[in-house]
PDB file of C-alpha atoms and ligand atoms in Angstrom:
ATOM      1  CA  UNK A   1       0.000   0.000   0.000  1.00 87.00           C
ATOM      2  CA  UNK A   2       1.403   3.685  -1.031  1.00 91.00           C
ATOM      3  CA  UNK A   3       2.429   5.778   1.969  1.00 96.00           C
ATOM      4  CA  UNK A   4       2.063   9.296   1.923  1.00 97.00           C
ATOM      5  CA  UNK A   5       3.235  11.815   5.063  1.00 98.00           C
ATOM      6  CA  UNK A   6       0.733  14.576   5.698  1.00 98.00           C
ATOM      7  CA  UNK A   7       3.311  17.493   6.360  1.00 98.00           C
ATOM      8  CA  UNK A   8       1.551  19.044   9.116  1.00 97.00           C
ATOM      9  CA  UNK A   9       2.004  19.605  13.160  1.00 95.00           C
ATOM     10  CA  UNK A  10      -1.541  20.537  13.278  1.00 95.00           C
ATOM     11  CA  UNK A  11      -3.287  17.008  14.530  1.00 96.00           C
ATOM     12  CA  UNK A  12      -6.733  18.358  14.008  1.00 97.00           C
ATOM     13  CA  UNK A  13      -6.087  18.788  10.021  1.00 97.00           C
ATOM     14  CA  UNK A  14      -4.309  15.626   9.633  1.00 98.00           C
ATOM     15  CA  UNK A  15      -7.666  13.993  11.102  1.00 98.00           C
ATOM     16  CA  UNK A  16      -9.600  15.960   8.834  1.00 98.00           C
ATOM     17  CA  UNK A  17      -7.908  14.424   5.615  1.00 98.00           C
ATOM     18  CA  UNK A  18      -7.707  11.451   6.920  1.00 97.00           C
ATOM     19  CA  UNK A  19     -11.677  11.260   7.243  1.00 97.00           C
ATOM     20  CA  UNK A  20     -11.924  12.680   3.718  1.00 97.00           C
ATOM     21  CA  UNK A  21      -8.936  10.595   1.937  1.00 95.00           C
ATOM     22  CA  UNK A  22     -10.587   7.681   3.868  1.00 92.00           C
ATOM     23  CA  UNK A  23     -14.272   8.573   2.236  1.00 91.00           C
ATOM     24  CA  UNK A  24     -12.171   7.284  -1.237  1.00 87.00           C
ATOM     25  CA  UNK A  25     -12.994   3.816  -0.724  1.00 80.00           C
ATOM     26  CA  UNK A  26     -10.830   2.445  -3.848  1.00 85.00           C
ATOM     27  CA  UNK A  27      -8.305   4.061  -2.772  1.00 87.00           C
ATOM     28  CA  UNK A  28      -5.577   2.333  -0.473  1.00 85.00           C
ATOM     29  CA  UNK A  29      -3.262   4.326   1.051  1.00 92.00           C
ATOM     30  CA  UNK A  30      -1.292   4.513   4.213  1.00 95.00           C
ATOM     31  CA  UNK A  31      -1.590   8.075   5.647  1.00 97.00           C
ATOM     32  CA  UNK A  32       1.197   9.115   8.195  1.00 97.00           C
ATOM     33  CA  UNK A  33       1.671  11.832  10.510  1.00 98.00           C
ATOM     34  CA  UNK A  34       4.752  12.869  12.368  1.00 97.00           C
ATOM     35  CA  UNK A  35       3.426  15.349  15.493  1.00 91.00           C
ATOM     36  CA  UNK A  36       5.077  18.046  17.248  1.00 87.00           C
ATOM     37  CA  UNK A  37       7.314  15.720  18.781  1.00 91.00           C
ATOM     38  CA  UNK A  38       9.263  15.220  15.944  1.00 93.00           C
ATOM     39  CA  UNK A  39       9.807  18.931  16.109  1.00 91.00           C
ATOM     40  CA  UNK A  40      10.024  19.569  11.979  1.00 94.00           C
ATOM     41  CA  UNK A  41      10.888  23.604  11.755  1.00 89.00           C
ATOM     42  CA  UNK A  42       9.086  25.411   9.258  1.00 93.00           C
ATOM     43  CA  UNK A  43       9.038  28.507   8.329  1.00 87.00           C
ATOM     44  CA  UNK A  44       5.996  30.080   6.686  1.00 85.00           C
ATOM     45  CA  UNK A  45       7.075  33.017   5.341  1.00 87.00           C
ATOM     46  CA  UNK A  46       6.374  33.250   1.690  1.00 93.00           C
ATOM     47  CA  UNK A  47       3.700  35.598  -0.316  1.00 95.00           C
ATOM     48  CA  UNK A  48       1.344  33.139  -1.484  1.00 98.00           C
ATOM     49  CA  UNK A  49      -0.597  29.829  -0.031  1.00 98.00           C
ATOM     50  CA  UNK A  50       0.618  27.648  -2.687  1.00 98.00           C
ATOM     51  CA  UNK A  51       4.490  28.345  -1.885  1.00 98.00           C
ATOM     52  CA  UNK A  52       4.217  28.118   1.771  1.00 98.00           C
ATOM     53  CA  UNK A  53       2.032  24.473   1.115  1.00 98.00           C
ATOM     54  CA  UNK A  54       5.141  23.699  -0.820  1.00 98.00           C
ATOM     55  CA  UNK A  55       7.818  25.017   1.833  1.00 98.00           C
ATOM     56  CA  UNK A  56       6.002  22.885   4.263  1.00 98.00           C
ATOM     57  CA  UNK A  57       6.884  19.627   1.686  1.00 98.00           C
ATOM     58  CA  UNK A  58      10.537  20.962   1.485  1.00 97.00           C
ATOM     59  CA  UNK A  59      10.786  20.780   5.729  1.00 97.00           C
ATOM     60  CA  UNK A  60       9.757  17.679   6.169  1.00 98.00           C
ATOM     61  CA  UNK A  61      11.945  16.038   3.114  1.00 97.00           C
ATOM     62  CA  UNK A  62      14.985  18.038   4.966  1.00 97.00           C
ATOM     63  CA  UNK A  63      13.973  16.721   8.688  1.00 97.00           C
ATOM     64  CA  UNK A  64      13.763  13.053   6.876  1.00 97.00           C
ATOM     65  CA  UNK A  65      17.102  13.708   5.013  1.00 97.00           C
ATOM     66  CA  UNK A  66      18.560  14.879   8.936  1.00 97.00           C
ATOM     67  CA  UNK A  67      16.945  11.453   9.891  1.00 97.00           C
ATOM     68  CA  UNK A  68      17.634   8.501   7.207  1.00 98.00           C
ATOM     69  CA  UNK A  69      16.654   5.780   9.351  1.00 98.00           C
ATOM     70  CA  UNK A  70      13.028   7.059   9.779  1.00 97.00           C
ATOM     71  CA  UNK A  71      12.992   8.065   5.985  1.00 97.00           C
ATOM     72  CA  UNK A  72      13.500   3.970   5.398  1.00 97.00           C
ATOM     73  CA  UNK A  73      11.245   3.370   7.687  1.00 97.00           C
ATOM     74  CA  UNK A  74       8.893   5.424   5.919  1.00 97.00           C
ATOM     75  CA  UNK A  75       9.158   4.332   2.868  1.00 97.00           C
ATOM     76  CA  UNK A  76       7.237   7.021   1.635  1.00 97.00           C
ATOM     77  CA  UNK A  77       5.361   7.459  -2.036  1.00 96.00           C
ATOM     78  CA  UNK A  78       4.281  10.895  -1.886  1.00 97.00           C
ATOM     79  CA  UNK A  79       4.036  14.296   0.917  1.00 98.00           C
ATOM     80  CA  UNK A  80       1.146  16.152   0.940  1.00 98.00           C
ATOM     81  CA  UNK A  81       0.375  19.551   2.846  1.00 98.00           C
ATOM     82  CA  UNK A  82      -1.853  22.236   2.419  1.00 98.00           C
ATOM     83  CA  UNK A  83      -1.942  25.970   3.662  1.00 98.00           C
ATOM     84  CA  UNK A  84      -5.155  27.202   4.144  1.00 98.00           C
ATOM     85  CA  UNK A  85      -6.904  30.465   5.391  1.00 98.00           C
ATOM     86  CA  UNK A  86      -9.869  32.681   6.100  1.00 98.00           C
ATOM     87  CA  UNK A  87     -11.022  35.635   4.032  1.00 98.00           C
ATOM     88  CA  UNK A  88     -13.258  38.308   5.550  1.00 98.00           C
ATOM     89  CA  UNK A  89     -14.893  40.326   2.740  1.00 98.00           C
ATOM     90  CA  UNK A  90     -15.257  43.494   5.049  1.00 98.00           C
ATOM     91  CA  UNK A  91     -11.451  43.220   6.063  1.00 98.00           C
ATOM     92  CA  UNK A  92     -10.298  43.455   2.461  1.00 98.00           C
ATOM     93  CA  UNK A  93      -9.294  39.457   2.522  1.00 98.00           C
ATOM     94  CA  UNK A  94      -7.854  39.083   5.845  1.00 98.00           C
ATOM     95  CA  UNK A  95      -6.348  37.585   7.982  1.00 98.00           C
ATOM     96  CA  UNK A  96      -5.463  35.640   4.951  1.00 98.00           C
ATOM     97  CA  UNK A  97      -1.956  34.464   4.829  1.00 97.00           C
ATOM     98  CA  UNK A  98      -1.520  35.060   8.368  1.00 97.00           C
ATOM     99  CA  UNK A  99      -4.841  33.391   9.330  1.00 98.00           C
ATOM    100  CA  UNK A 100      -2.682  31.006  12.110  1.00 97.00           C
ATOM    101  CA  UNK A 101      -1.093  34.005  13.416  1.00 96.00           C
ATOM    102  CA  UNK A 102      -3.121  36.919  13.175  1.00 98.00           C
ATOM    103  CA  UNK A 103      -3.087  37.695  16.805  1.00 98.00           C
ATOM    104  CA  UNK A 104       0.703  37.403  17.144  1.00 96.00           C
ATOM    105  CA  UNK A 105       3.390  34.068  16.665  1.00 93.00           C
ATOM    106  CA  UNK A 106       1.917  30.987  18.839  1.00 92.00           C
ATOM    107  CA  UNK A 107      -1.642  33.181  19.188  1.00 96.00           C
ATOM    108  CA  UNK A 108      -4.275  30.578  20.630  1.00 98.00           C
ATOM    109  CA  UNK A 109      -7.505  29.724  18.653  1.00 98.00           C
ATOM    110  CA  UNK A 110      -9.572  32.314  21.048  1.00 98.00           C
ATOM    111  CA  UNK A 111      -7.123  34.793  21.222  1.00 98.00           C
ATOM    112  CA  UNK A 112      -7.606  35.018  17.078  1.00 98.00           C
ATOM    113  CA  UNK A 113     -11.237  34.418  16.896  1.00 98.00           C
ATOM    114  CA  UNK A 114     -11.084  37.635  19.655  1.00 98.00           C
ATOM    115  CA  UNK A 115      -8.930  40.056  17.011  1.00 98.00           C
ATOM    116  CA  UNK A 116     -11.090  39.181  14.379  1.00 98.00           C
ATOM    117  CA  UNK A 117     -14.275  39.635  16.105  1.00 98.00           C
ATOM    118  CA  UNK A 118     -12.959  42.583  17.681  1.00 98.00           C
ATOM    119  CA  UNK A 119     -11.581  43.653  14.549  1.00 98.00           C
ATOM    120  CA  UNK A 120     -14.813  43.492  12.544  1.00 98.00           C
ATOM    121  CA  UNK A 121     -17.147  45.887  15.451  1.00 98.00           C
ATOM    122  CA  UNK A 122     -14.336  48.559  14.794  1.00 97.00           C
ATOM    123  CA  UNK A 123     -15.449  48.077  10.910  1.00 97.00           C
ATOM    124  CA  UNK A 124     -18.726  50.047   9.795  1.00 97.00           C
ATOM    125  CA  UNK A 125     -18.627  47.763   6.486  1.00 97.00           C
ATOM    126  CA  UNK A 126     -19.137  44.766   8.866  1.00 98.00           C
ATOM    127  CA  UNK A 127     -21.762  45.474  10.374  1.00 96.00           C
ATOM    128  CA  UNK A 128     -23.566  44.521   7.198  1.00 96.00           C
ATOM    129  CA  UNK A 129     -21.598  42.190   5.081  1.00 98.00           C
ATOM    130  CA  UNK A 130     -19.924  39.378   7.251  1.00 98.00           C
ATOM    131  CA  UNK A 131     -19.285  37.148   4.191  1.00 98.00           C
ATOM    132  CA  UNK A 132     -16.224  35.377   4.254  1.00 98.00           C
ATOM    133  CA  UNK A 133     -14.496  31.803   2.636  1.00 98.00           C
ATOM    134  CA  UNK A 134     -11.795  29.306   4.598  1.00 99.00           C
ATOM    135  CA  UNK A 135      -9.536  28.376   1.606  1.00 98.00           C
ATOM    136  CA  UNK A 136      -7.375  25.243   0.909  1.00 98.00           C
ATOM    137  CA  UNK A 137      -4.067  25.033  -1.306  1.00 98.00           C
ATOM    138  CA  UNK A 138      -3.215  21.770  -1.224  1.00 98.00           C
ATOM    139  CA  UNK A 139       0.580  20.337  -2.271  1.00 98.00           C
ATOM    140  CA  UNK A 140       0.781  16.847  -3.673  1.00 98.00           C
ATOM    141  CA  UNK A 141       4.744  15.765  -4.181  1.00 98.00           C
ATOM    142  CA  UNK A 142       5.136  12.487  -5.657  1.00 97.00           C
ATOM    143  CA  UNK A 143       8.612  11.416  -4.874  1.00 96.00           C
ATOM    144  CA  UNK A 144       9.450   9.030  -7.498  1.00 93.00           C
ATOM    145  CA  UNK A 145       8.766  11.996 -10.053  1.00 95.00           C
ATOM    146  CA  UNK A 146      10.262  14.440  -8.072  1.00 96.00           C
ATOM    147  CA  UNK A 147       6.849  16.546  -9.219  1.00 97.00           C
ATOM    148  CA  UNK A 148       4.560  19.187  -7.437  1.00 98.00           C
ATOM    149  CA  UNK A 149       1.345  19.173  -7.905  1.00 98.00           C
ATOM    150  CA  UNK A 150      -1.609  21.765  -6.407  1.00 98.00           C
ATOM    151  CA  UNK A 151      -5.267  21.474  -5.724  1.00 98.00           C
ATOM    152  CA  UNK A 152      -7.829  24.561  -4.431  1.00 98.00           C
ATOM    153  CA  UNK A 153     -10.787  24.586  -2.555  1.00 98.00           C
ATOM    154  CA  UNK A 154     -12.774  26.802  -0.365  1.00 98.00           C
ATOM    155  CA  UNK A 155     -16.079  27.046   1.387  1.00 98.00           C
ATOM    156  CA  UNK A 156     -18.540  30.044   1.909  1.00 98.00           C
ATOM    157  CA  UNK A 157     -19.819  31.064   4.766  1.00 98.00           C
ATOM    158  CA  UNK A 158     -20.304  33.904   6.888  1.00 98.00           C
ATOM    159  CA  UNK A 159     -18.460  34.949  10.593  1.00 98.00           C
ATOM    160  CA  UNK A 160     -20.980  35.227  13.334  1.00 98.00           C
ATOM    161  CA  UNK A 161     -21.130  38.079  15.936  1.00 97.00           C
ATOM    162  CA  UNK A 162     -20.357  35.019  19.167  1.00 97.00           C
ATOM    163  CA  UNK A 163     -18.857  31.987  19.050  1.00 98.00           C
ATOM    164  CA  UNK A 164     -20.901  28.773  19.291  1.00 98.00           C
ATOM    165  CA  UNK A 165     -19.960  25.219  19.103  1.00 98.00           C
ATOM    166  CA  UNK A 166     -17.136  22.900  20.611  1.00 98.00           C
ATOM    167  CA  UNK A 167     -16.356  20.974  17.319  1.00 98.00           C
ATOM    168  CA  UNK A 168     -13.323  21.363  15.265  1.00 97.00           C
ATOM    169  CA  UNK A 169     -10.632  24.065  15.444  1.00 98.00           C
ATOM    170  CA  UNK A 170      -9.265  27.592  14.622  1.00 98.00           C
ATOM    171  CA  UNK A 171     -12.084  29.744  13.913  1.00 98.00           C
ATOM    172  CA  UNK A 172     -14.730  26.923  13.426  1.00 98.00           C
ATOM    173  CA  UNK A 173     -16.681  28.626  16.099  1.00 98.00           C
ATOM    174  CA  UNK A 174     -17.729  31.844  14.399  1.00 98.00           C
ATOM    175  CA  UNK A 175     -17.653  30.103  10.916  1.00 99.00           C
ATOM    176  CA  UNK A 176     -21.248  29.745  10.039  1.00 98.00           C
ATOM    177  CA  UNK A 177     -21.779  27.103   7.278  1.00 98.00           C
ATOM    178  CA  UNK A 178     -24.933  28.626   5.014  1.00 98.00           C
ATOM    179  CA  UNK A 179     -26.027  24.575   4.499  1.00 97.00           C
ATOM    180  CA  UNK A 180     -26.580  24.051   7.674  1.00 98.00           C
ATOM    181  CA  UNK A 181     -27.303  27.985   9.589  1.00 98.00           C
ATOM    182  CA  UNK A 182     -24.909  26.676  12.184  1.00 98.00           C
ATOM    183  CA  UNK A 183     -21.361  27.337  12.968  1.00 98.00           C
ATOM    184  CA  UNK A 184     -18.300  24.640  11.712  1.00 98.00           C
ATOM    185  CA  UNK A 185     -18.000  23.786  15.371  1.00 98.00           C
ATOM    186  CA  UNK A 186     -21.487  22.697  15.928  1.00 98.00           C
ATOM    187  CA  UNK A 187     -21.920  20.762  12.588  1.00 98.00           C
ATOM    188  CA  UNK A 188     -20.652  17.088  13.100  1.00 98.00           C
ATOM    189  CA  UNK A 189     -17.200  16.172  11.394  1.00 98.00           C
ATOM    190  CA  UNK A 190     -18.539  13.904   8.964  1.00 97.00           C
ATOM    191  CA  UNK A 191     -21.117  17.167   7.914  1.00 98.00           C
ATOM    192  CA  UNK A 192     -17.755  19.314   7.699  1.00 98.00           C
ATOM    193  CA  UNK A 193     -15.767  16.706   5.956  1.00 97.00           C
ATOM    194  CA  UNK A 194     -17.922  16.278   3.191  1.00 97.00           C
ATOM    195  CA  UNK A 195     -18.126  20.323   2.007  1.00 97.00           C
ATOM    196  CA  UNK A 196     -14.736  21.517   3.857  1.00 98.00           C
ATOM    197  CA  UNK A 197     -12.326  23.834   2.081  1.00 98.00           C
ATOM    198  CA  UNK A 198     -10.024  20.550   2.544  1.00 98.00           C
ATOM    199  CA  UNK A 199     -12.292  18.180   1.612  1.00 98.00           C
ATOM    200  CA  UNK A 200     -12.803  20.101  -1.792  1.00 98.00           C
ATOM    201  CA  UNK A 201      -8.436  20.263  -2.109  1.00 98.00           C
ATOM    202  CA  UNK A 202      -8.132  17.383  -0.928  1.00 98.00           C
ATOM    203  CA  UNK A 203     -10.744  14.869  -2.874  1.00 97.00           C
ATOM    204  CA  UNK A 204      -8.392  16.741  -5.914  1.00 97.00           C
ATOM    205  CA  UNK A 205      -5.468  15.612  -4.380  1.00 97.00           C
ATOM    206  CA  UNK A 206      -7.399  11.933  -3.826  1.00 95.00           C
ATOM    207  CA  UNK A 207      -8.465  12.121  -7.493  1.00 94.00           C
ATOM    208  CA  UNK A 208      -4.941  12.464  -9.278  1.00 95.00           C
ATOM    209  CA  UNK A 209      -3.425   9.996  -7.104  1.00 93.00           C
ATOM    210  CA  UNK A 210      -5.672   8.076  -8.705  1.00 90.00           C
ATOM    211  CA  UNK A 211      -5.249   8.829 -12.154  1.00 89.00           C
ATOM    212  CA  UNK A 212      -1.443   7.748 -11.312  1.00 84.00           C
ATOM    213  CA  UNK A 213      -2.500   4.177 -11.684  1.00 74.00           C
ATOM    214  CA  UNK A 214      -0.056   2.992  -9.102  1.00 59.00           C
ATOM    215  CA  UNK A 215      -2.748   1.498  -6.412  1.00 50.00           C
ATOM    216  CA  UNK A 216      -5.877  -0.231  -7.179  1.00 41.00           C
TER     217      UNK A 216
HETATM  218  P1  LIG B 301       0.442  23.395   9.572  1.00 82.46           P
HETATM  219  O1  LIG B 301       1.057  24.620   8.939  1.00 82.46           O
HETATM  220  O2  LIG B 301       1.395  22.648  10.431  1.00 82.46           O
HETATM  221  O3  LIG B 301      -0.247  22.539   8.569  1.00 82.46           O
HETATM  222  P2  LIG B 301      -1.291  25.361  10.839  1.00 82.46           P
HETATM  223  O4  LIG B 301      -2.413  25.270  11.817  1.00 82.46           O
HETATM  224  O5  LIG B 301      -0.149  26.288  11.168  1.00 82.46           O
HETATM  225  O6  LIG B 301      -0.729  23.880  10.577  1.00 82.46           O
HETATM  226  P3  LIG B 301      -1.836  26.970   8.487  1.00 82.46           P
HETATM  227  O7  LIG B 301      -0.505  27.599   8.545  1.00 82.46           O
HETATM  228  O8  LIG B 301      -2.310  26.462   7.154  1.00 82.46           O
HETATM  229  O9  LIG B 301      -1.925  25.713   9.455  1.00 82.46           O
HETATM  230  O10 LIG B 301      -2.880  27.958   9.105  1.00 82.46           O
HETATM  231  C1  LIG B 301      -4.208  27.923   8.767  1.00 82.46           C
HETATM  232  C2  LIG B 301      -5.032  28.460   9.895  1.00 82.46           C
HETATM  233  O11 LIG B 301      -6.318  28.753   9.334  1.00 82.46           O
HETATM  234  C3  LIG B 301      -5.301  27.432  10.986  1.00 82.46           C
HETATM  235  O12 LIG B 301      -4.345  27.471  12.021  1.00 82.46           O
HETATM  236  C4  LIG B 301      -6.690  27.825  11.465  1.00 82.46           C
HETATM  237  O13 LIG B 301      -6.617  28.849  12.401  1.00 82.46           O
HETATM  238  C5  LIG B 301      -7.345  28.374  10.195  1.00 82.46           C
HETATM  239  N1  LIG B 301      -8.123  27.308   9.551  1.00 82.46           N
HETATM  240  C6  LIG B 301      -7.796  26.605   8.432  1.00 82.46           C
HETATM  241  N2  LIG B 301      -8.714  25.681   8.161  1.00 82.46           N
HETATM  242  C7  LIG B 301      -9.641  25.784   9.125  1.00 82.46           C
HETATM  243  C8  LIG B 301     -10.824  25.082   9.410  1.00 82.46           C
HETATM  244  O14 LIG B 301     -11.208  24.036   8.683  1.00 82.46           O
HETATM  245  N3  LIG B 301     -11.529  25.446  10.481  1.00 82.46           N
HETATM  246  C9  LIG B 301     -11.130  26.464  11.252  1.00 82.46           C
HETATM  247  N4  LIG B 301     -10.021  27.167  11.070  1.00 82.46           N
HETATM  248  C10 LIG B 301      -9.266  26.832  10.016  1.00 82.46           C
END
């Protein structure tokens, strides 16, 4: 069975696309995921989604260069990470790019949801539009090509004036899904998995590993 490393330290994504990869029934594969304790550095500092996906690829083929006996032990087909993001209309786009750090380096889930809440009473334009979209850029390397591949999705929705819900992470509880007039936290996984920014990149991603031919 093909093994492919999610390149992420966040453990609530890498269950996320494991629940959607795993919804691709013909499709055998062998998802791994090395957490924080593994301490892989990475640093997200490039101007678009896409490149910092990709420079989150590059860190974890350097940590597994630093660490050959894992990489055997591995024996990895493909890396796959995604950078993703939310986009308030009424803030011009943002947090956008710095959607994991918008209230500072290391900022907690509720210290962001705060900023941008607090951020968006400041705003007369948000008092009427609070349309916003959580985007996906996924990064599919295949190692035996030595190729890069990238898949999109988002989902629209709209930020809420308090946060409801326990479910899921980041700002999940001020994310209200239009399907369902409730926010991404109180929506079951399986509800968020099925129409999720990453389940739109990543059923891509699912899809062209596919096409490779090299698993069913
Ligand atoms: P990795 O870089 O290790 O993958 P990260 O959490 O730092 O993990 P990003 O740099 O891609 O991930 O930051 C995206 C942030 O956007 C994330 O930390 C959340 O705050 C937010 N976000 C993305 N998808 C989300 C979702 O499905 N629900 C809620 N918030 C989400």
């Amino acid at each position: 069975m093909p093994n492919i490393l999610i390149a992420t330290g966040n453990a609530h994504k890498f269950q996320e696309i494991e629940a959607i990869i795993g919804k691709f029934t013909d499709l055998s594969l062998n998802l791994v995921y090395l957490d924080k304790s593994y301490r892989v550095e990475i640093i997200e500092d490039r101007k678009s989604y896409e490149e910092n996906a990709k420079t989150k690829v590059e860190g974890y083929l350097e940590f597994l260069e630093k660490n050959p006996d894992l990489r055997a032990e591995l024996n990895l087909d493909f890396i796959a990470s995604e950078d993703s993001g939310l986009e308030v209309e009424c803030l011009g786009g943002e947090p956008g790019l710095f959607t994991a750090r918008y209230a500072g380096e290391n900022a907690s889930d509720i210290a962001n949801i705060e900023k941008l809440l607090n951020g968006m009473r400041l705003k007369k334009e948000c008092a009427e539009n609070r349309l916003a979209k959580f985007v996906c850029h996924a990064c599919l390397y295949d190692i035996k090509k030595n190729s890069f591949e990238y898949f999109y999705g988002e989902l629209k929705g709209l930020i809420s004036e308090e946060i409801s819900g326990t479910k899921g992470f980041g700002y999940d509880p001020v994310f209200i899904v239009p399907e369902f007039n409730k926010t991404a936290a109180q929506i079951a996984p399986e509800e968020k998995n099925a129409i999720s920014h990453r389940a739109v990149a990543f059923g891509k991603a699912a899809d062209a590993i596919k096409s490779k031919g090299r698993l069913i």
